[in-house]
Coordinates of C-alpha atoms in Angstrom, one line a residue:
X907 CA -2.8 24.5 -12.4
X908 CA -0.1 22.0 -11.5
X909 CA -2.3 20.8 -8.6
X910 CA -5.2 20.0 -10.9
X911 CA -3.0 17.9 -13.2
X912 CA -2.0 15.8 -10.2
X913 CA -5.6 15.1 -9.1
X914 CA -6.6 11.5 -9.5
X915 CA -9.9 9.6 -9.4
X916 CA -10.7 5.9 -8.6
X917 CA -13.6 4.0 -10.0
X918 CA -16.2 2.1 -7.9
X919 CA -18.0 -0.6 -9.8
X920 CA -21.3 -2.3 -8.8
X921 CA -22.3 -5.6 -10.3
X922 CA -26.0 -5.0 -11.0
X923 CA -26.7 -8.8 -10.9
X924 CA -25.2 -9.7 -7.6
X925 CA -25.0 -6.3 -5.9
X926 CA -21.3 -6.8 -5.3
X927 CA -19.4 -3.5 -4.8
X928 CA -15.7 -3.2 -5.6
X929 CA -13.0 -0.8 -6.7
X930 CA -11.7 -1.1 -10.3
X931 CA -8.2 -2.5 -10.4
X932 CA -8.0 -2.9 -14.2
X933 CA -9.5 -4.9 -17.0
X934 CA -9.7 -8.7 -17.3
X935 CA -8.8 -10.4 -20.6
X936 CA -12.6 -10.8 -21.4
X937 CA -13.1 -7.0 -20.9
X938 CA -14.8 -7.3 -17.5
X939 CA -13.5 -5.1 -14.7
X940 CA -10.8 -6.6 -12.5
X941 CA -12.0 -5.8 -9.1
X942 CA -10.6 -5.5 -5.5
X943 CA -12.5 -5.1 -2.2
X944 CA -13.3 -1.4 -1.3
X945 CA -10.8 -1.3 1.5
X946 CA -7.8 1.0 2.0
X947 CA -5.4 -1.8 2.6
X948 CA -6.0 -2.6 -1.1
X949 CA -5.2 1.0 -2.2
X950 CA -2.1 0.0 -4.0
X951 CA -4.2 -2.1 -6.4
X952 CA -6.7 0.7 -7.2
X953 CA -6.6 1.9 -10.8
X954 CA -6.2 5.7 -10.7
X955 CA -7.3 8.0 -13.5
X956 CA -6.0 11.5 -14.2
X957 CA -9.0 13.8 -14.3
X958 CA -7.5 15.8 -17.1
X959 CA -6.2 12.9 -19.1
X960 CA -7.7 10.4 -21.5
X961 CA -6.9 7.2 -19.6
X962 CA -10.5 7.0 -18.4
X963 CA -11.8 7.4 -21.9
X964 CA -9.6 4.6 -23.2
X965 CA -10.6 2.4 -20.3
X966 CA -14.3 2.6 -21.1
X967 CA -13.7 2.3 -24.9
X968 CA -11.8 -1.0 -24.2
X969 CA -14.5 -2.1 -21.8
X970 CA -17.3 -1.7 -24.3
X971 CA -15.2 -3.3 -27.1
X972 CA -14.3 -6.4 -25.1
X973 CA -17.0 -7.0 -22.5
X974 CA -19.9 -9.2 -23.7
X975 CA -22.3 -7.9 -21.0
X976 CA -21.4 -4.3 -20.3
X977 CA -24.9 -3.4 -18.9
X978 CA -24.2 -5.6 -16.0
X979 CA -21.8 -3.0 -14.4
X980 CA -22.5 0.4 -13.0
X981 CA -19.5 2.8 -12.5
X982 CA -19.0 5.6 -10.0
X983 CA -16.0 7.9 -9.5
X984 CA -14.5 9.4 -6.4
X985 CA -11.4 11.5 -5.7
X986 CA -8.4 9.3 -4.9
X987 CA -7.3 11.5 -2.0
X988 CA -10.8 11.2 -0.5
X989 CA -11.1 7.5 -1.0
X990 CA -10.4 6.6 2.6
X991 CA -13.3 8.7 3.8
X992 CA -15.7 8.0 0.9
X993 CA -15.4 4.3 0.3
X994 CA -17.5 3.3 3.3
X995 CA -20.1 5.8 2.5
X996 CA -20.3 4.8 -1.2
X997 CA -20.6 1.2 -0.2
X998 CA -23.6 1.9 1.9
X999 CA -25.3 4.1 -0.7
X1000 CA -24.7 1.5 -3.5
X1001 CA -26.6 -1.1 -1.5
X1002 CA -29.7 0.6 -2.8
X1003 CA -28.7 2.8 -5.8
X1004 CA -32.3 3.6 -6.8
X1005 CA -33.3 5.0 -3.4
X1006 CA -30.0 6.9 -3.2
X1007 CA -29.9 8.1 -6.8
X1008 CA -29.9 11.8 -5.9
X1009 CA -26.9 11.4 -3.6
X1010 CA -25.0 9.2 -6.1
X1011 CA -25.7 11.4 -9.1
X1012 CA -22.5 13.5 -8.7
X1013 CA -20.4 10.4 -8.7
X1014 CA -22.3 8.4 -11.4
X1015 CA -20.3 7.9 -14.6
X1016 CA -22.4 8.3 -17.7
X1017 CA -21.1 5.7 -20.1
X1018 CA -23.7 6.1 -22.9
X1019 CA -21.3 8.2 -25.0
X1020 CA -18.6 5.5 -24.9
X1021 CA -21.1 2.8 -25.7
X1022 CA -22.5 4.7 -28.7
X1023 CA -19.0 5.5 -30.0
X1024 CA -17.9 1.9 -29.8
X1025 CA -21.1 0.7 -31.4
X1026 CA -20.6 3.1 -34.3
X1027 CA -17.0 1.9 -34.7
X1028 CA -18.1 -1.7 -34.8
X1029 CA -20.9 -1.0 -37.3
X1030 CA -18.4 0.8 -39.5
X1031 CA -16.1 -2.2 -39.3
X1032 CA -18.9 -4.6 -40.2
X1033 CA -20.0 -2.5 -43.1
X1034 CA -16.4 -2.5 -44.4
X1035 CA -16.1 -6.3 -44.1
X1036 CA -19.4 -6.8 -45.9
X1037 CA -18.3 -4.5 -48.7
X1038 CA -15.0 -6.4 -49.0
X1039 CA -16.9 -9.7 -49.1
X1040 CA -19.2 -8.5 -51.8
X1041 CA -16.2 -7.3 -53.8
X1042 CA -14.5 -10.7 -53.4
X1043 CA -17.8 -12.5 -54.4
X1044 CA -18.4 -10.5 -57.5
X1045 CA -15.2 -11.5 -59.2
X1046 CA -15.9 -15.3 -59.3
X1047 CA -19.4 -14.5 -60.7
X1048 CA -18.0 -12.5 -63.6
X1049 CA -15.4 -15.2 -64.3
X1050 CA -18.1 -17.9 -64.3
X1051 CA -20.2 -15.9 -66.8
X1052 CA -17.2 -15.3 -69.0
X1053 CA -16.0 -18.9 -69.1
X1054 CA -18.0 -19.9 -72.2
X1055 CA -16.2 -17.1 -74.3
X1056 CA -12.8 -18.9 -73.6
X1057 CA -14.1 -22.1 -75.3
X1058 CA -13.6 -22.4 -79.1
X1059 CA -15.7 -23.9 -81.9
X1060 CA -18.2 -26.7 -81.7
X1061 CA -17.1 -27.8 -78.2
X1062 CA -18.1 -24.5 -76.7
X1063 CA -21.4 -24.5 -78.6
X1064 CA -22.2 -28.0 -77.5
X1065 CA -21.6 -27.1 -73.8
X1066 CA -23.9 -24.1 -74.1
X1067 CA -26.6 -26.2 -75.8
X1068 CA -26.4 -28.8 -73.1
X1069 CA -26.7 -26.2 -70.4
X1070 CA -29.7 -24.8 -72.0
X1071 CA -31.3 -28.2 -72.3
X1072 CA -30.7 -28.9 -68.6
X1073 CA -32.1 -25.5 -67.8
X1074 CA -30.5 -22.4 -66.2
X1075 CA -31.1 -23.6 -62.7
X1076 CA -28.1 -26.0 -62.6
X1077 CA -25.8 -23.3 -63.9
X1078 CA -27.1 -20.9 -61.3
X1079 CA -26.6 -23.5 -58.6
X1080 CA -23.0 -24.1 -59.7
X1081 CA -22.3 -20.4 -59.7
X1082 CA -23.7 -20.0 -56.2
X1083 CA -21.6 -22.9 -55.0
X1084 CA -18.5 -21.3 -56.5
X1085 CA -19.3 -18.0 -54.9
X1086 CA -19.7 -19.6 -51.5
X1087 CA -16.5 -21.6 -52.0
X1088 CA -14.5 -18.5 -52.9
X1089 CA -16.0 -16.6 -50.0
X1090 CA -14.9 -19.4 -47.6
X1091 CA -11.4 -19.4 -49.1
X1092 CA -11.2 -15.6 -48.8
X1093 CA -12.4 -15.8 -45.2
X1094 CA -9.8 -18.5 -44.4
X1095 CA -7.0 -16.5 -46.1
X1096 CA -8.0 -13.4 -44.1
X1097 CA -7.7 -15.4 -40.9
X1098 CA -4.3 -16.6 -41.8
X1099 CA -3.2 -13.1 -42.5
X1100 CA -4.4 -12.0 -39.1
X1101 CA -2.4 -14.8 -37.4
X1102 CA 1.2 -14.8 -36.4
X1103 CA 3.6 -13.4 -39.0
X1104 CA 7.3 -12.9 -38.5
X1105 CA 8.9 -9.6 -39.4
X1106 CA 9.2 -9.1 -43.2
X1107 CA 13.0 -9.0 -43.8
X1108 CA 12.4 -7.1 -47.1
X1109 CA 11.4 -4.1 -45.1
X1110 CA 14.8 -3.9 -43.3
X1111 CA 17.3 -1.3 -44.7
X1112 CA 20.5 -3.3 -44.0
X1113 CA 22.7 -0.7 -45.7
X1114 CA 21.5 2.0 -43.2
X1115 CA 21.9 -0.4 -40.2
X1116 CA 25.5 -1.1 -41.1
X1117 CA 26.2 2.6 -41.6
X1118 CA 24.5 3.9 -38.5
X1119 CA 25.1 0.9 -36.1
X1120 CA 27.8 -1.3 -37.6
X1121 CA 25.3 -4.2 -37.7
X1122 CA 25.8 -6.7 -40.5
X1123 CA 23.2 -9.1 -41.7
X1124 CA 25.7 -12.0 -42.3
X1125 CA 27.0 -11.8 -38.7
X1126 CA 23.5 -11.9 -37.2
X1127 CA 22.6 -14.8 -39.5
X1128 CA 25.7 -16.8 -38.6
X1129 CA 25.2 -16.4 -34.8
X1130 CA 21.5 -17.4 -35.1
X1131 CA 20.4 -14.0 -33.7
X1132 CA 18.7 -13.0 -37.0
X1133 CA 16.1 -15.7 -36.6
X1134 CA 15.3 -14.6 -33.1
X1135 CA 15.0 -11.0 -34.1
X1136 CA 12.7 -11.7 -37.1
X1137 CA 10.4 -13.5 -34.6
X1138 CA 10.2 -10.5 -32.3
X1139 CA 12.9 -11.7 -29.9
X1140 CA 16.2 -10.2 -28.9
X1141 CA 19.7 -11.1 -30.1
X1142 CA 22.4 -12.0 -27.6
X1143 CA 24.9 -9.3 -26.6
X1144 CA 26.6 -8.0 -29.7
X1145 CA 29.1 -5.2 -30.4
X1146 CA 27.5 -2.1 -32.0
X1147 CA 29.2 1.1 -33.2
X1148 CA 26.5 3.8 -33.3
X1149 CA 27.4 6.9 -35.2
X1150 CA 26.3 10.2 -33.6
X1151 CA 27.4 13.5 -35.0
X1152 CA 30.2 12.0 -37.0
X1153 CA 31.6 10.1 -34.0
X1154 CA 31.5 6.4 -33.5
X1155 CA 31.1 4.6 -30.1
X1156 CA 31.7 0.9 -29.4
X1157 CA 29.1 -0.6 -27.1
X1158 CA 27.6 -3.9 -26.1
X1159 CA 23.8 -4.3 -26.6
X1160 CA 21.1 -6.7 -27.4
X1161 CA 19.1 -5.9 -30.5
X1162 CA 15.5 -6.4 -31.6
X1163 CA 13.3 -5.3 -34.5
X1164 CA 10.1 -3.3 -34.2
X1165 CA 7.6 -2.3 -36.8
X1166 CA 6.2 1.2 -37.0
X1167 CA 2.6 2.1 -38.1
X1168 CA 3.7 2.2 -41.8
X1169 CA 5.1 -1.3 -41.6
X1170 CA 8.7 -0.2 -41.8
X1171 CA 11.2 -2.0 -39.6
X1172 CA 13.6 -0.2 -37.2
X1173 CA 16.4 -1.5 -35.0
X1174 CA 16.0 -1.1 -31.3
X1175 CA 19.2 -1.4 -29.2
X1176 CA 19.0 -2.6 -25.6
X1177 CA 22.1 -1.2 -23.9
X1178 CA 23.5 -2.5 -20.6
X1179 CA 22.4 -0.6 -17.5
X1180 CA 24.5 -0.7 -14.3
X1181 CA 21.3 -1.0 -12.2
X1182 CA 17.6 -0.7 -13.0
X1183 CA 15.6 1.8 -11.0
X1184 CA 12.7 -0.2 -9.7
X1185 CA 10.2 2.6 -9.1
X1186 CA 7.4 2.7 -11.6
X1187 CA 6.9 1.0 -14.9
X1188 CA 4.0 1.7 -17.3
X1189 CA 1.7 2.9 -14.6
X1190 CA 2.6 0.1 -12.1
X1191 CA 4.4 1.1 -8.9
X1192 CA 6.6 -1.7 -7.5
X1193 CA 6.1 -2.7 -3.9
X1194 CA 9.1 -3.5 -1.7
X1195 CA 8.3 -7.3 -2.1
X1196 CA 8.2 -7.0 -5.9
X1197 CA 11.5 -5.1 -6.0
X1198 CA 13.0 -7.9 -3.9
X1199 CA 11.6 -10.6 -6.2
X1200 CA 12.9 -8.8 -9.3
X1201 CA 16.4 -8.5 -7.8
X1202 CA 16.6 -12.1 -6.5
X1203 CA 14.9 -14.1 -9.3
X1204 CA 14.6 -11.6 -12.2
X1205 CA 10.8 -12.1 -12.3
X1206 CA 8.1 -10.1 -10.7
X1207 CA 6.2 -13.2 -9.5
X1208 CA 2.7 -12.1 -10.5
X1209 CA 0.5 -10.6 -13.2
X1210 CA 0.0 -6.8 -13.1
X1211 CA -2.0 -4.4 -15.3
X1212 CA 0.2 -2.2 -17.5
X1213 CA -1.1 0.9 -19.2
X1214 CA -0.1 1.9 -22.8
X1215 CA 0.5 5.7 -22.5
X1216 CA -0.2 6.2 -26.2
X1217 CA -3.6 4.4 -26.3
X1218 CA -4.5 4.0 -22.7
X1219 CA -5.1 0.3 -23.2
X1220 CA -4.7 -1.8 -20.0
X1221 CA -3.1 -5.2 -20.5
X1222 CA -2.5 -7.9 -17.8
X1223 CA 1.2 -8.7 -18.2
X1224 CA 4.2 -10.4 -16.8
X1225 CA 7.3 -8.4 -15.9
X1226 CA 10.9 -9.6 -15.8
X1227 CA 14.4 -8.1 -15.7
X1228 CA 16.7 -8.8 -18.7
X1229 CA 19.6 -10.3 -16.8
X1230 CA 22.1 -9.4 -19.6
X1231 CA 21.1 -5.7 -19.8
X1232 CA 19.2 -5.0 -16.5
X1233 CA 16.3 -3.7 -18.6
X1234 CA 12.7 -4.0 -17.4
X1235 CA 10.7 -6.1 -19.9
X1236 CA 7.1 -7.1 -20.1
X1237 CA 4.8 -9.3 -22.1
X1238 CA 1.0 -9.8 -22.2
X1239 CA -0.1 -12.7 -20.0
X1240 CA -2.2 -14.0 -22.9
X1241 CA 0.9 -14.5 -25.1
X1242 CA 2.8 -16.6 -22.5
X1243 CA 2.7 -20.4 -23.3
X1244 CA 2.7 -22.8 -20.3
X1245 CA 3.9 -26.3 -21.5
X1246 CA 2.3 -29.5 -20.3
X1247 CA 5.6 -31.3 -20.4
X1248 CA 9.3 -30.4 -20.1
X1249 CA 11.5 -33.1 -21.5
X1250 CA 10.0 -36.3 -20.0
X1251 CA 8.6 -34.5 -17.0
X1252 CA 4.9 -33.7 -16.8
X1253 CA 3.8 -30.3 -15.6
X1254 CA 0.6 -31.0 -13.6
X1255 CA -2.5 -28.9 -14.1
X1256 CA -2.1 -27.5 -10.6
X1257 CA 1.5 -26.5 -11.4
X1258 CA 0.5 -24.9 -14.6
X1259 CA -2.1 -22.8 -12.8
X1260 CA 0.6 -21.7 -10.3
X1261 CA 2.9 -20.7 -13.3
X1262 CA 0.1 -18.8 -15.0
X1263 CA -0.3 -16.7 -11.9
X1264 CA 3.5 -15.9 -12.1
X1265 CA 4.4 -17.8 -9.0
X1266 CA 7.4 -20.2 -8.8
X1267 CA 7.2 -24.0 -8.7
X1268 CA 10.1 -24.8 -6.4
X1269 CA 12.2 -28.0 -6.2
X1270 CA 10.7 -29.5 -9.4
X1271 CA 12.4 -32.8 -10.5
X1272 CA 13.0 -32.5 -14.3
X1273 CA 14.1 -35.3 -16.5
X1274 CA 15.4 -34.3 -19.9
X1275 CA 14.8 -36.4 -23.1
X1276 CA 18.4 -37.6 -22.8
X1277 CA 17.6 -39.1 -19.3
X1278 CA 19.6 -36.5 -17.3
X1279 CA 17.8 -35.4 -14.2
X1280 CA 18.0 -32.3 -12.0
X1281 CA 16.0 -30.3 -9.5
X1282 CA 15.2 -26.7 -10.2
X1283 CA 12.7 -23.9 -9.7
X1284 CA 10.3 -23.1 -12.6
X1285 CA 8.8 -19.7 -13.2
X1286 CA 7.4 -17.6 -16.1
X1287 CA 10.1 -15.3 -17.7
X1288 CA 9.4 -12.6 -20.3
X1289 CA 12.7 -13.1 -22.1
X1290 CA 12.0 -16.8 -22.5
X1291 CA 8.4 -16.0 -23.5
X1292 CA 7.4 -18.9 -21.3
X1293 CA 8.7 -21.0 -18.4
X1294 CA 12.4 -20.9 -17.4
X1295 CA 14.7 -22.7 -15.0
X1296 CA 15.4 -19.9 -12.6
X1297 CA 19.2 -19.4 -12.5
X1298 CA 20.9 -20.5 -9.4
X1299 CA 18.2 -23.0 -8.3
X1300 CA 19.5 -26.1 -10.1
X1301 CA 20.6 -29.1 -8.0
X1302 CA 21.2 -32.7 -8.6
X1303 CA 18.6 -35.2 -7.1
X1304 CA 21.4 -36.7 -5.0
X1305 CA 22.2 -33.3 -3.4
X1306 CA 18.6 -32.6 -2.7
X1307 CA 18.2 -36.1 -1.1
X1308 CA 21.3 -35.6 1.1
X1309 CA 20.1 -32.2 2.2
X1310 CA 16.7 -33.7 3.0
X1311 CA 18.2 -36.5 5.0
X1312 CA 20.2 -34.1 7.0
X1313 CA 17.0 -32.2 7.8
X1314 CA 15.2 -35.4 8.7
X1315 CA 17.8 -38.1 9.7
X1316 CA 15.0 -40.4 11.0
X1317 CA 13.7 -41.0 7.5
X1318 CA 16.5 -43.4 6.7
X1319 CA 15.2 -45.7 9.4
X1320 CA 11.9 -46.0 7.6
X1321 CA 13.3 -47.0 4.2
X1322 CA 11.6 -50.1 2.9
X1323 CA 13.8 -53.2 2.6
X1324 CA 15.0 -54.2 -0.9
X1325 CA 16.9 -57.1 -2.4
X1326 CA 20.7 -56.9 -1.7
X1327 CA 21.6 -57.5 -5.2
X1328 CA 19.3 -55.0 -6.7
X1329 CA 20.2 -51.3 -6.7
X1330 CA 17.6 -48.6 -7.1
X1331 CA 18.1 -44.8 -6.8
X1332 CA 14.8 -44.3 -5.1
X1333 CA 13.5 -47.0 -2.7
X1334 CA 10.2 -45.1 -2.1
X1335 CA 9.0 -45.5 -5.7
X1336 CA 8.5 -48.4 -8.2
X1337 CA 10.4 -48.8 -11.4
X1338 CA 7.6 -47.0 -13.3
X1339 CA 7.8 -44.0 -10.9
X1340 CA 4.6 -44.8 -9.0
X1341 CA 4.5 -44.6 -5.2
X1342 CA 5.6 -47.7 -3.6
X1343 CA 3.2 -48.9 -0.9
X1344 CA 4.2 -49.1 2.8
X1345 CA 2.3 -50.8 5.6
X1346 CA 3.5 -49.0 8.7
X1347 CA 5.4 -46.0 10.0
X1348 CA 7.6 -46.2 13.2
X1349 CA 5.9 -49.4 14.1
X1350 CA 2.3 -48.0 13.7
X1351 CA 0.4 -50.2 11.1
X1352 CA -1.7 -48.6 8.4
X1353 CA -5.3 -49.5 7.9
X1354 CA -6.3 -50.6 4.4
X1355 CA -7.8 -47.1 3.7
X1356 CA -4.6 -45.4 4.8
X1357 CA -2.5 -47.7 2.6
X1358 CA -4.7 -46.8 -0.4
X1359 CA -4.6 -43.1 0.5
X1360 CA -0.8 -43.1 0.8
X1361 CA -0.3 -44.8 -2.6
X1362 CA -2.7 -42.2 -4.2
X1363 CA -0.6 -39.4 -2.8
X1364 CA -3.1 -38.3 -0.2
X1365 CA -2.3 -37.3 3.4
X1366 CA -2.5 -40.0 6.1
X1367 CA -3.2 -39.1 9.7
X1368 CA -1.5 -41.4 12.2
X1369 CA -2.2 -41.7 15.9
X1370 CA 0.0 -43.0 18.7
X1371 CA 3.3 -42.6 16.7
X1372 CA 6.1 -42.6 19.3
X1373 CA 8.2 -39.3 19.5
X1374 CA 11.9 -39.3 20.4
X1375 CA 11.1 -40.1 24.0
X1376 CA 8.8 -43.0 23.0
X1377 CA 5.6 -41.2 24.0
X1378 CA 2.6 -41.6 21.5
X1379 CA 1.8 -38.5 19.4
X1380 CA -0.3 -37.5 16.5
X1381 CA 1.3 -36.8 13.1
X1382 CA 0.6 -36.7 9.3
X1383 CA 2.4 -38.5 6.5
X1384 CA 2.3 -37.7 2.7
X1385 CA 4.5 -38.6 -0.3
X1386 CA 6.3 -35.7 -1.7
X1387 CA 6.7 -36.1 -5.5
X1388 CA 9.4 -33.4 -5.8
X1389 CA 11.6 -35.0 -3.1
X1390 CA 10.7 -38.5 -4.1
X1391 CA 10.0 -39.8 -0.6
X1392 CA 7.4 -39.5 2.2
X1393 CA 7.4 -36.4 4.4
X1394 CA 6.2 -36.3 8.0
X1395 CA 4.1 -33.3 9.1
X1396 CA 3.0 -32.3 12.6
X1397 CA -0.1 -30.5 11.1
X1398 CA -2.3 -31.5 8.2
X1399 CA -0.4 -30.1 5.1
X1400 CA -3.7 -30.0 3.1
X1401 CA -4.8 -27.1 5.2
X1402 CA -1.9 -25.0 3.9
X1403 CA -0.9 -24.0 7.5
X1404 CA 2.6 -23.2 8.8
X1405 CA 4.2 -26.5 9.7
X1406 CA 3.9 -26.8 13.5
X1407 CA 3.0 -29.6 15.9
X1408 CA -0.6 -30.7 16.0
X1409 CA -2.6 -29.0 18.8
X1410 CA -2.9 -32.1 20.9
X1411 CA 0.9 -32.8 20.6
X1412 CA 2.3 -29.3 20.2
X1413 CA 3.9 -29.1 23.7
X1414 CA 4.8 -32.8 23.8
X1415 CA 6.8 -32.7 20.5
X1416 CA 8.5 -29.4 21.5
X1417 CA 9.7 -30.7 24.8
X1418 CA 10.3 -34.4 24.1
X1419 CA 11.7 -34.2 20.5
X1420 CA 13.0 -30.7 20.0
X1421 CA 14.5 -30.1 23.5
X1422 CA 12.5 -27.0 24.2
X1423 CA 11.4 -25.8 27.7
X1424 CA 7.8 -25.7 28.8
X1425 CA 7.6 -23.3 31.8
X1426 CA 4.8 -25.3 33.4
X1427 CA 6.7 -28.6 33.3
X1428 CA 10.4 -27.6 33.1
X1429 CA 11.3 -29.4 36.3
X1430 CA 9.4 -32.6 35.5
X1431 CA 11.7 -35.5 34.8
X1432 CA 9.3 -37.7 32.9
X1433 CA 8.5 -37.3 29.2
X1434 CA 5.3 -35.4 28.5
X1435 CA 2.3 -37.3 27.3
X1436 CA 0.0 -36.4 24.3
X1437 CA -2.0 -33.3 25.2
X1438 CA 0.0 -32.6 28.3
X1439 CA 0.9 -29.0 29.0
X1440 CA 1.2 -29.1 32.9
X1441 CA 2.1 -31.6 35.6
X1442 CA -0.3 -34.5 35.3
X1443 CA -0.5 -35.7 38.9
X1444 CA 0.4 -34.9 42.5
X1445 CA 3.8 -36.5 42.1
X1446 CA 4.8 -34.3 39.2
X1447 CA 3.3 -31.2 40.9
X1448 CA 5.5 -31.9 44.0
X1449 CA 8.6 -32.3 41.7
X1450 CA 7.8 -29.0 40.1
X1451 CA 7.2 -27.1 43.4
X1452 CA 10.3 -28.6 45.0
X1453 CA 12.7 -27.8 42.2
X1454 CA 11.3 -24.4 41.5
X1455 CA 12.0 -23.1 45.1
X1456 CA 14.9 -20.6 45.2
X1457 CA 17.7 -20.3 47.8
X1458 CA 16.6 -18.7 51.0
X1459 CA 18.2 -15.4 52.0

């Protein structure tokens, strides 16, 4: 029996429009399956279902509730422990599911029951809404019909006579307009009710909290923690004295409020843990890389699907470590806000996309509203409910510039000339922060197109730039906005490759500028030329042979 409980299935999904075949890795925000290629190297991303559990049922209910085009996808299930053997077979069979229907039948998932159930639920909800709207609309009609009875004497009579003379159509039209107006107001009011609402403080039993936890409202209000907690956040570390079995204990904890199904509010303490066990969290198993990221930065660094054990609902979420308590925390990705600006600094669209994926934006120059500047790493953090400055990454711009100059001492030689009496912190930019144009690099002049590309922040390819031995080489130049100066690259940085010398200058730069040894030319006295990887002529070949001879025995 125990063995059956441990049996798992994985789902294979076929896009009936495109014929694409994938393994289900979760649900997207729009209800469509989040998919991964059907390869065993992606096994850690496969969403597994307990055969005897209800996670599969909840998955398909959420799929039909949220997906706008559910008929586009066909689902097939296979045993997780047989996935390595069956994935290739299933992929071949699903290339023509009609012809292979008989072989696929044991694996085909019949989703008609889920679709019918969700359709019934949605119909019931629509019927309930219509009933509520009709109820809301009846009241204004009754009030409109009763209004003449509130008038007194001749004034009421004259109004009724006038209405009769004008005919009943105008009154009916007015009633209809009032009904529509009230319906619109009710609809707007319902929308506001469904929006964000802080926790209702009237539902908090402060007397019980003080008795059981030693928590006083006045102290939370004075520290500013109460406002955070009423908006679903956590307090700072506070001293609590929980009472268990007549005994009190004094502990430090962060506090938050949570509402139960009945709307009552309870206190949730978040006690300090010595160290968090980074094994599994809400159905997600942490990889070694993720464990390292959580320990070093406090943030997972990507979005993962978390499963609600109670409902089976799958939610794409961020994960962080509460640095004050070492508790694992999470938040749905849809609720994280990525700002377009921090202080006076713009967060570019590309940087916002990086942050939305959970990745860090490193060495970002931030200018606060008060004019203070610093360089830091930005990343989404659950506790901040948005973007944070990752602790330990803050530096002053001057420190960053000094470090960069140490790494590339030659850069100082290329600094544009400026007026002696005028001091500027960054000689590579204009006063307004725009890139200052340059006309040459190491004596190599720019073409007009290269000048325009450089000012626009694009990569410029330069030929015949002298290396440290004075031999012409190929290199790339691009302005780095985070560093505030141009950076030299030996390969095109737009290709997102590892920085290494260009192919035609790889050996040349390594030998001439970096002091490395090339086996084929280690005894050649002359600097290597661009593209050279071996002795170039008879003279150098004789040098190589003569110096490579060993001592005779």
